[in-house]
GROMACS .gro file of C-alpha atoms in nm:
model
  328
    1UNK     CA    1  -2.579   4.588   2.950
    2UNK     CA    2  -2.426   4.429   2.637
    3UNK     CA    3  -2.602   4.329   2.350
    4UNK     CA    4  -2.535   3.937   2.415
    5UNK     CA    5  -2.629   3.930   2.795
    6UNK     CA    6  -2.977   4.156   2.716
    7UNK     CA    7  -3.039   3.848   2.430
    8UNK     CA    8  -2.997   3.616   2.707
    9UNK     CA    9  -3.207   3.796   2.988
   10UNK     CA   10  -3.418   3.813   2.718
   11UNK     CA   11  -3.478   3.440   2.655
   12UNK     CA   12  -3.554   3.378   3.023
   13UNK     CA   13  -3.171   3.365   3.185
   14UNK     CA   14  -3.138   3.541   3.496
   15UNK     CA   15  -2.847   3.822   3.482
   16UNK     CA   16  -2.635   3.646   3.688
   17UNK     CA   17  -2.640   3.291   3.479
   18UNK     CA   18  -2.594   3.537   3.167
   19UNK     CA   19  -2.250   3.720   3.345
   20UNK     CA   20  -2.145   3.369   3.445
   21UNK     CA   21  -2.201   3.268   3.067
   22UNK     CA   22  -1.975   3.557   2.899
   23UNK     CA   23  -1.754   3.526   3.154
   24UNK     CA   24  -1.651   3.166   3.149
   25UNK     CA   25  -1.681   3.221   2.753
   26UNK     CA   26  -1.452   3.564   2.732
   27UNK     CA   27  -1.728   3.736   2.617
   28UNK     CA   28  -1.686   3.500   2.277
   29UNK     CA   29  -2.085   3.564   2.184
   30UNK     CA   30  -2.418   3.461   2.194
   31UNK     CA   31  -2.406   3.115   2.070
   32UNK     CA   32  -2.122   3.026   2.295
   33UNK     CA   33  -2.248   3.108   2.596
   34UNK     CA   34  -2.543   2.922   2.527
   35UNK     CA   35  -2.345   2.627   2.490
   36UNK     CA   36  -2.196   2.716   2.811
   37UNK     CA   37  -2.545   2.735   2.985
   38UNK     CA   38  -2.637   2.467   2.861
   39UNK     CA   39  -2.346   2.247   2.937
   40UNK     CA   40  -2.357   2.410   3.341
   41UNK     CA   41  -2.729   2.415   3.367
   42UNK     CA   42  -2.714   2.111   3.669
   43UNK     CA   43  -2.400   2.258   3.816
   44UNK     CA   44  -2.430   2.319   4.183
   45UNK     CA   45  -2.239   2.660   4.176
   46UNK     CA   46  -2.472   2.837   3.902
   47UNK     CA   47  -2.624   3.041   4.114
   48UNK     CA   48  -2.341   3.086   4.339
   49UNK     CA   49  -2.247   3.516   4.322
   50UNK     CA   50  -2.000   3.623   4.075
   51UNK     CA   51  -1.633   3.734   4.194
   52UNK     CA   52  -1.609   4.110   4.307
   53UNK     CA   53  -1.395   4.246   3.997
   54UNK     CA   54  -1.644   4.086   3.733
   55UNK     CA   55  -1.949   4.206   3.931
   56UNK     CA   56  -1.840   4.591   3.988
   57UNK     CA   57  -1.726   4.610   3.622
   58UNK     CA   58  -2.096   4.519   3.578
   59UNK     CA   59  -2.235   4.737   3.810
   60UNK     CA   60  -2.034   4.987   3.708
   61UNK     CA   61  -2.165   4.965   3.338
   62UNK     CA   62  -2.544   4.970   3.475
   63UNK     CA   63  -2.441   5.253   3.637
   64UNK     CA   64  -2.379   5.493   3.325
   65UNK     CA   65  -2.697   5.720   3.300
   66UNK     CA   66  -2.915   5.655   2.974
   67UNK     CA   67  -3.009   5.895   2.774
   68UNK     CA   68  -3.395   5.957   2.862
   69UNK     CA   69  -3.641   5.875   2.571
   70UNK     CA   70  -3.821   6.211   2.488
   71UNK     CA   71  -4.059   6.281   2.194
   72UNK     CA   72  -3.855   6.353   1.858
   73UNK     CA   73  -3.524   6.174   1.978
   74UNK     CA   74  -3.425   5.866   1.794
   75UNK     CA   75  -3.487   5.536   1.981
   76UNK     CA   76  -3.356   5.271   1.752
   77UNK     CA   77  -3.187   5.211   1.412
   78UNK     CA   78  -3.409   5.089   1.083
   79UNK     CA   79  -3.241   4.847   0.798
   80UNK     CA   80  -3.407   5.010   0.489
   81UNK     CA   81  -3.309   4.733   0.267
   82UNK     CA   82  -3.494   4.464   0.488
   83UNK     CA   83  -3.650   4.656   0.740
   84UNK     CA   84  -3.524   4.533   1.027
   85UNK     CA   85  -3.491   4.704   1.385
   86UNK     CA   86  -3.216   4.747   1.609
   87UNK     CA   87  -3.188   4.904   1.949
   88UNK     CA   88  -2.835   5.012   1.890
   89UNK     CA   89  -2.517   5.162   1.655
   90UNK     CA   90  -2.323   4.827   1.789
   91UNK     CA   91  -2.636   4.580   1.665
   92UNK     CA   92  -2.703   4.832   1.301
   93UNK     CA   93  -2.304   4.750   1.266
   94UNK     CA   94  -2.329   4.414   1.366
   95UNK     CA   95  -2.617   4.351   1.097
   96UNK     CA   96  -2.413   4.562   0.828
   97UNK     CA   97  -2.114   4.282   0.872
   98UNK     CA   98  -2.340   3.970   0.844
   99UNK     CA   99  -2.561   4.107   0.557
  100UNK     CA  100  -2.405   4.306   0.348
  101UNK     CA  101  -2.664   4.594   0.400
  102UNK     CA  102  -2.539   5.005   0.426
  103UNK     CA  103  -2.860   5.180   0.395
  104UNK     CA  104  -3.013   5.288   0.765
  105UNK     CA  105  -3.248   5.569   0.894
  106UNK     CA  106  -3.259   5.638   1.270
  107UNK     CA  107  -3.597   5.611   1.402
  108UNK     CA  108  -3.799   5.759   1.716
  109UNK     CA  109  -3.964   5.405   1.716
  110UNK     CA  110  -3.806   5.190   2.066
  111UNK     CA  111  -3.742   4.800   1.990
  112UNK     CA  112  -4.014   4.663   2.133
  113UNK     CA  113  -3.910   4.340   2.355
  114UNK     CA  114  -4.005   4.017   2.278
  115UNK     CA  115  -4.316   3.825   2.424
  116UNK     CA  116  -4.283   3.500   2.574
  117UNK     CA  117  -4.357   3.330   2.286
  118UNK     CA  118  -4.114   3.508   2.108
  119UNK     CA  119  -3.866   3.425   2.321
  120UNK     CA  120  -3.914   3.075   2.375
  121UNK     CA  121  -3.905   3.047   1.974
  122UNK     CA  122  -3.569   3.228   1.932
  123UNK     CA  123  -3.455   3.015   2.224
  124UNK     CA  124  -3.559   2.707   2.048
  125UNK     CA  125  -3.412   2.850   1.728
  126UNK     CA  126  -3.083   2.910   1.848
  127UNK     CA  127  -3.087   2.547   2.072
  128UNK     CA  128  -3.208   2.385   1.729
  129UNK     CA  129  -2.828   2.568   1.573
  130UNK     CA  130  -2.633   2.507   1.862
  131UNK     CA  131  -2.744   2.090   1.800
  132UNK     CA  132  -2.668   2.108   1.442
  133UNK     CA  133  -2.358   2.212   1.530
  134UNK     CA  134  -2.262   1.957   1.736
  135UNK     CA  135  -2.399   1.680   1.559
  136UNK     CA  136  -2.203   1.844   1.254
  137UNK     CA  137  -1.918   1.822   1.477
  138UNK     CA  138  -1.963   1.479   1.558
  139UNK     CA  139  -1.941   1.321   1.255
  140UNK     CA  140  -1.624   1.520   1.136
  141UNK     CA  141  -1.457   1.422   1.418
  142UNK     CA  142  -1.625   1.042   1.354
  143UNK     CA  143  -1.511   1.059   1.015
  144UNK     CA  144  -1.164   1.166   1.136
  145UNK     CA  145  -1.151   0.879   1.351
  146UNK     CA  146  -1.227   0.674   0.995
  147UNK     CA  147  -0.970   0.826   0.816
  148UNK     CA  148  -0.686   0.793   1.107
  149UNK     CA  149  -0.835   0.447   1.124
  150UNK     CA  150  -0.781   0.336   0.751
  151UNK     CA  151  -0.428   0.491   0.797
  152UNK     CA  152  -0.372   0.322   1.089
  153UNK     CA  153  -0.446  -0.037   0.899
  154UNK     CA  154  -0.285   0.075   0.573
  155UNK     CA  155   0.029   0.120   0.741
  156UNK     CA  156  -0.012  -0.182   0.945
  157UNK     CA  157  -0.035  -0.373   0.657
  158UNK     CA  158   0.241  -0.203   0.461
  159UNK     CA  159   0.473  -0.298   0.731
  160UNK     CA  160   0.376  -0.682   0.696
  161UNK     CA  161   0.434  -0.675   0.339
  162UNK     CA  162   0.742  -0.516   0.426
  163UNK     CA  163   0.834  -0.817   0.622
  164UNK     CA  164   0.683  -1.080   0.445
  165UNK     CA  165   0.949  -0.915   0.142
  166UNK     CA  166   1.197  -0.918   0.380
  167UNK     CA  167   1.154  -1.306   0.493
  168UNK     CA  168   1.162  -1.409   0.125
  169UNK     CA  169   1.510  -1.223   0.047
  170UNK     CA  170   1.652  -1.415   0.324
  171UNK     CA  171   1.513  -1.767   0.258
  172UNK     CA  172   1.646  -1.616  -0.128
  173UNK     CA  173   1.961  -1.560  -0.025
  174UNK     CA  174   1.992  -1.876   0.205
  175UNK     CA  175   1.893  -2.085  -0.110
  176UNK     CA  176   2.118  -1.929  -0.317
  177UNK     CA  177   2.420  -1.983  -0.101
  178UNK     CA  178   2.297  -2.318  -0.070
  179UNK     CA  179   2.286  -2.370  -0.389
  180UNK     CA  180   2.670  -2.224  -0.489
  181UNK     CA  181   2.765  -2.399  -0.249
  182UNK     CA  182   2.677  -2.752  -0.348
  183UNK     CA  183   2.796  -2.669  -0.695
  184UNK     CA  184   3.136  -2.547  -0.522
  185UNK     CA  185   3.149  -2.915  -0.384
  186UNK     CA  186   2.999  -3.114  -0.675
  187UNK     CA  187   3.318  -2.909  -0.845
  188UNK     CA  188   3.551  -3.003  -0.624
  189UNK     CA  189   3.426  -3.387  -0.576
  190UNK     CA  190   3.465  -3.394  -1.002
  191UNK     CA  191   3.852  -3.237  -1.019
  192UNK     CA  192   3.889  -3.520  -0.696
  193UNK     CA  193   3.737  -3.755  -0.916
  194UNK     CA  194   3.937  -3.681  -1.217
  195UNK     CA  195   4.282  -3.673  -1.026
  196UNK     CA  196   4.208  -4.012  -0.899
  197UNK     CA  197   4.128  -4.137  -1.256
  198UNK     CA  198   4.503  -3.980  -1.320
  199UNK     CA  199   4.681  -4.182  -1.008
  200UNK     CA  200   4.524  -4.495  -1.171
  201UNK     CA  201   4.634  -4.454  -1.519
  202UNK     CA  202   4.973  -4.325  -1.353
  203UNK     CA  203   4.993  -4.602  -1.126
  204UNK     CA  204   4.874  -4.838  -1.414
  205UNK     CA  205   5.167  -4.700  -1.616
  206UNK     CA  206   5.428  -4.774  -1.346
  207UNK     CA  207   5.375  -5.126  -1.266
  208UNK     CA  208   5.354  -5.194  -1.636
  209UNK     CA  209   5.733  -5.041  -1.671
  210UNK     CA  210   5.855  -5.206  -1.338
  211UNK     CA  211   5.694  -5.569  -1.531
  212UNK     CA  212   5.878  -5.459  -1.802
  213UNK     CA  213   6.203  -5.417  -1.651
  214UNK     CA  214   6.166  -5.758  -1.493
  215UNK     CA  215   6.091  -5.905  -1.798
  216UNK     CA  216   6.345  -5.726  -2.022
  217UNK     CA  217   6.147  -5.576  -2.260
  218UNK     CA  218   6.143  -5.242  -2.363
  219UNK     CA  219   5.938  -5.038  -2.139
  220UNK     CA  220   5.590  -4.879  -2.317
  221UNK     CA  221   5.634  -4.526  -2.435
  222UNK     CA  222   5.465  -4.279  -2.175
  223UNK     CA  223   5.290  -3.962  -2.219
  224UNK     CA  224   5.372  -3.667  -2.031
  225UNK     CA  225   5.444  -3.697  -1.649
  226UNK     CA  226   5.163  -3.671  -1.500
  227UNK     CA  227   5.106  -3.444  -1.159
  228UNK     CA  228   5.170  -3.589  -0.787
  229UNK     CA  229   4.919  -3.819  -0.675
  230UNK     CA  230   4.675  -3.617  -0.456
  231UNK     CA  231   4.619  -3.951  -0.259
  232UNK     CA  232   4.960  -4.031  -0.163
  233UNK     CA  233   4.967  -3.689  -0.034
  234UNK     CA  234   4.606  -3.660   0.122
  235UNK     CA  235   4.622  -3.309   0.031
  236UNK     CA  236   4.459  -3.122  -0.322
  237UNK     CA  237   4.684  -3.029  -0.601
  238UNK     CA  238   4.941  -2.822  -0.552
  239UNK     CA  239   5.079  -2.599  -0.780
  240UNK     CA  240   5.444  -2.545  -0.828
  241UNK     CA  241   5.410  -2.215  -1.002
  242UNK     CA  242   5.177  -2.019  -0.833
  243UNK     CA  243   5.261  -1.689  -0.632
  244UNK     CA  244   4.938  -1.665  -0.503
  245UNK     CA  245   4.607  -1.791  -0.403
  246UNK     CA  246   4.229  -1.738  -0.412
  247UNK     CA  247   4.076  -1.828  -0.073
  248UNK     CA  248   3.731  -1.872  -0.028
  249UNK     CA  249   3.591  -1.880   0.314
  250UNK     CA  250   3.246  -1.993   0.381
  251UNK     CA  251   3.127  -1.907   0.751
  252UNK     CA  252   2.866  -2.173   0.876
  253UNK     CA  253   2.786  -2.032   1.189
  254UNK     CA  254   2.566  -1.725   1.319
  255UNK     CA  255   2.814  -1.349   1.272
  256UNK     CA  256   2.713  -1.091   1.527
  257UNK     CA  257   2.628  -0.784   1.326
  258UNK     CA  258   2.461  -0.949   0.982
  259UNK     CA  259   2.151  -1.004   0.886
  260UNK     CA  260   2.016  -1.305   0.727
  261UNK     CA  261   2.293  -1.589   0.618
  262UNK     CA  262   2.639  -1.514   0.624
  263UNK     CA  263   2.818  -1.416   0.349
  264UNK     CA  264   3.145  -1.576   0.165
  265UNK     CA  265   3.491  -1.367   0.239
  266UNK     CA  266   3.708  -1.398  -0.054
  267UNK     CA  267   4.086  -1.252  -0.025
  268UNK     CA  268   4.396  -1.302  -0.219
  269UNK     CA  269   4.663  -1.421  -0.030
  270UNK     CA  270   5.091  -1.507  -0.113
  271UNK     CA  271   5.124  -1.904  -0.163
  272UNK     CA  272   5.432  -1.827   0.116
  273UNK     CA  273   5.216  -1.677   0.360
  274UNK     CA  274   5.110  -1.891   0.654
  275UNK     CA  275   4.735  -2.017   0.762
  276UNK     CA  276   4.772  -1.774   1.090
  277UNK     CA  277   4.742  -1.484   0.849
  278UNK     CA  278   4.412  -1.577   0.736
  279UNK     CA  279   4.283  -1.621   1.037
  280UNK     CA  280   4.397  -1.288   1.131
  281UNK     CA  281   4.245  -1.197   0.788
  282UNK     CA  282   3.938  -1.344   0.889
  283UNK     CA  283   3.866  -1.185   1.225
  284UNK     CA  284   3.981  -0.838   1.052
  285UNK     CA  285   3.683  -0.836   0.803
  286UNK     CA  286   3.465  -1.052   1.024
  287UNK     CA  287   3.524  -0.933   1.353
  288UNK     CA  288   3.189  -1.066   1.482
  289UNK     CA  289   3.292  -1.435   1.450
  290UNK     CA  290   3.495  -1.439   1.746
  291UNK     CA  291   3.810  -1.569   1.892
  292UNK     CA  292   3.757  -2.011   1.856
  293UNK     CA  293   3.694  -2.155   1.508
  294UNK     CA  294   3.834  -2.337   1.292
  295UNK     CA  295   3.929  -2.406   0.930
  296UNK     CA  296   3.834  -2.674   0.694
  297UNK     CA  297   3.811  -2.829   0.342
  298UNK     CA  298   3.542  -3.017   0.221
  299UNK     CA  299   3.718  -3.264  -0.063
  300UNK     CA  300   3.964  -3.406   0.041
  301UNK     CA  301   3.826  -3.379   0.439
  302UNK     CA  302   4.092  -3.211   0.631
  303UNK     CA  303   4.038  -3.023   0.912
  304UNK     CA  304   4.371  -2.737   1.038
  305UNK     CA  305   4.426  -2.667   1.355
  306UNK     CA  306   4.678  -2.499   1.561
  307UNK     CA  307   4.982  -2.707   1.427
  308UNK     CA  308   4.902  -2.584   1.049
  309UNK     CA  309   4.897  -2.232   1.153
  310UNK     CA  310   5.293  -2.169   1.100
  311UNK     CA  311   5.271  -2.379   0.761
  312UNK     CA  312   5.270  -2.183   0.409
  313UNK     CA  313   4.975  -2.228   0.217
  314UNK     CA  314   5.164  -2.356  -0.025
  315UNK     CA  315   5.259  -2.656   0.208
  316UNK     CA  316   4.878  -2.697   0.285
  317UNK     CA  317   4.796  -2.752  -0.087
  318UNK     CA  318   4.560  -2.427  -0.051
  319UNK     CA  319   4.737  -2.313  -0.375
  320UNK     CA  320   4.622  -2.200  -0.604
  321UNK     CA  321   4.260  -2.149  -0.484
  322UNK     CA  322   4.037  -2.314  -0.221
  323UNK     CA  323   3.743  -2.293  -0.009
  324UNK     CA  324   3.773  -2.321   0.374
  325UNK     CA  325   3.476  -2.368   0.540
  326UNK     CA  326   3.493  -2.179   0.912
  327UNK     CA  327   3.319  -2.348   1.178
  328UNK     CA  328   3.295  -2.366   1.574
   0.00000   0.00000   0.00000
């Protein structure tokens, strides 16, 4: 009989609950079969009989003879650093592990077995270890659940900053597009303004020669000639010298595949080259705008469609810069 299951018999188990105990614990130990006993102790198949291989293995080691106690033979093993007593080599060994101890004597002496009382306060002992345990257990795995908790929250929270961050880049970046451009357009309304002031004086300048004339007297002197009125031709300034042109495009409408507001698309285009190859410049970079929009400027309001599209942007008066806005 091992040490563990004679503890148990010991305490009051019968030897079947104590085979059932090391066997459902792997022969782990004492303190684990308890828990085991106690965890089964209402189970309807406690006392139900062992399976054959466990129960001959058993038999089998209560069959090997003893050796008979005679006078003079040694009956047990004596710690003679704390005195203790041990039936065994296994339990001397045992007690050498846990303590620390080396110095033992055989003795002639047998271990004499518990009395009840003993028993019962062992029993209580080890019950009283078993609930520390557990209770010990508890509240690590309680405080676990705290810590995975805060964690839980902390990230929670981290996220919603995260977000919150997020939302005020975008209303950020929505203002300051806003914001470029109405100065873009209070920019263009002043150079509209200031050409306008220029037709006047120029217009000013020609009736007064045409009077003049009529009148025969010499005409006034003039200044330099002054540009092409940008009324009479409904159109901004053109620029006769130019190669090239800065176009600004200014999407107002949702584009598949961006975050947040969309974003200007600048290019540098030929004055010669026609308003179909921006729009083939424009679904290039932006190819989530789709196929049907169409092109714009704000001051003077003109809107292009498909009869513009062979014209040279030089003919448009998109020389040599401009901003096109790009709607539906």
């Amino acid at each position: 009989m091992s040490e563990a299951k004679a503890q148990l018999v010991e305490f009051g188990f019968s030897e079947l609950h104590a085979d059932k105990a090391l066997q459902a614990t792997n022969n782990a130990g004492l303190t684990q079969a308890l828990d085991w006993l106690d965890a089964n102790k209402d189970s309807p198949t406690l006392d139900e009989p062992l399976e054959a291989a466990p129960a001959a293995a058993e038999s089998s080691a209560a069959a090997e003879p003893s050796a008979p106690a005679s006078d003079g033979q040694a009956q047990s093993l004596v710690c003679n650093e704390c005195q203790k007593q041990f039936k065994n080599e296994e339990l001397a060994q045992y007690h050498a592990v846990k303590s620390g101890h080396t110095d033992f004597a055989q003795s002639t002496e047998a271990v004499k077995p518990m009395s009840e009382e003993e028993k019962q306060q062992k029993l209580a002992e080890l019950q009283a270890r078993i609930s520390a345990k557990r209770q010990r257990r508890a509240e690590e795995e309680k405080e676990e659940q705290r810590k995975n908790e805060l964690l839980r929250r902390k990230a929670g929270q981290d996220h919603a900053e995260q977000q919150e961050r997020l939302k005020e880049q975008q209303v950020k970046r929505e203002l300051d597009l806003q914001r470029r451009q109405k100065e873009d357009d209070k920019r263009a309304e002043q150079r509209i303004k200031q050409q306008i002031e220029q037709d006047k004086r120029d217009r000013a300048a020609r009736l007064a020669k045409e009077k003049a004339e009529r009148d025969g007297e010499q005409a006034p002197q003039q200044g330099e000639p002054s540009a092409p009125s940008m009324l009479q031709a409904g159109l901004p300034r053109i620029s006769t010298s130019a190669t090239q042109t800065r176009l600004q495009i200014r999407p107002m409408v949702k584009i598949k595949g961006q975050d947040g507001p969309p974003r200007p698309l600048t290019g540098v285009f030929e004055a010669d080259q026609t308003l179909k190859d921006v729009i083939k410049h424009i679904r290039k970079e932006l190819p989530g705008v789709g196929h049907h929009f169409k092109l714009s400027t704000s001051f003077p309001r003109k809107d292009f469609g498909s009869q513009d599209e062979g014209k040279s942007l030089k003919e448009l008066g998109l020389v040599p810069n401009a901003a096109l806005i790009l709607t539906e």
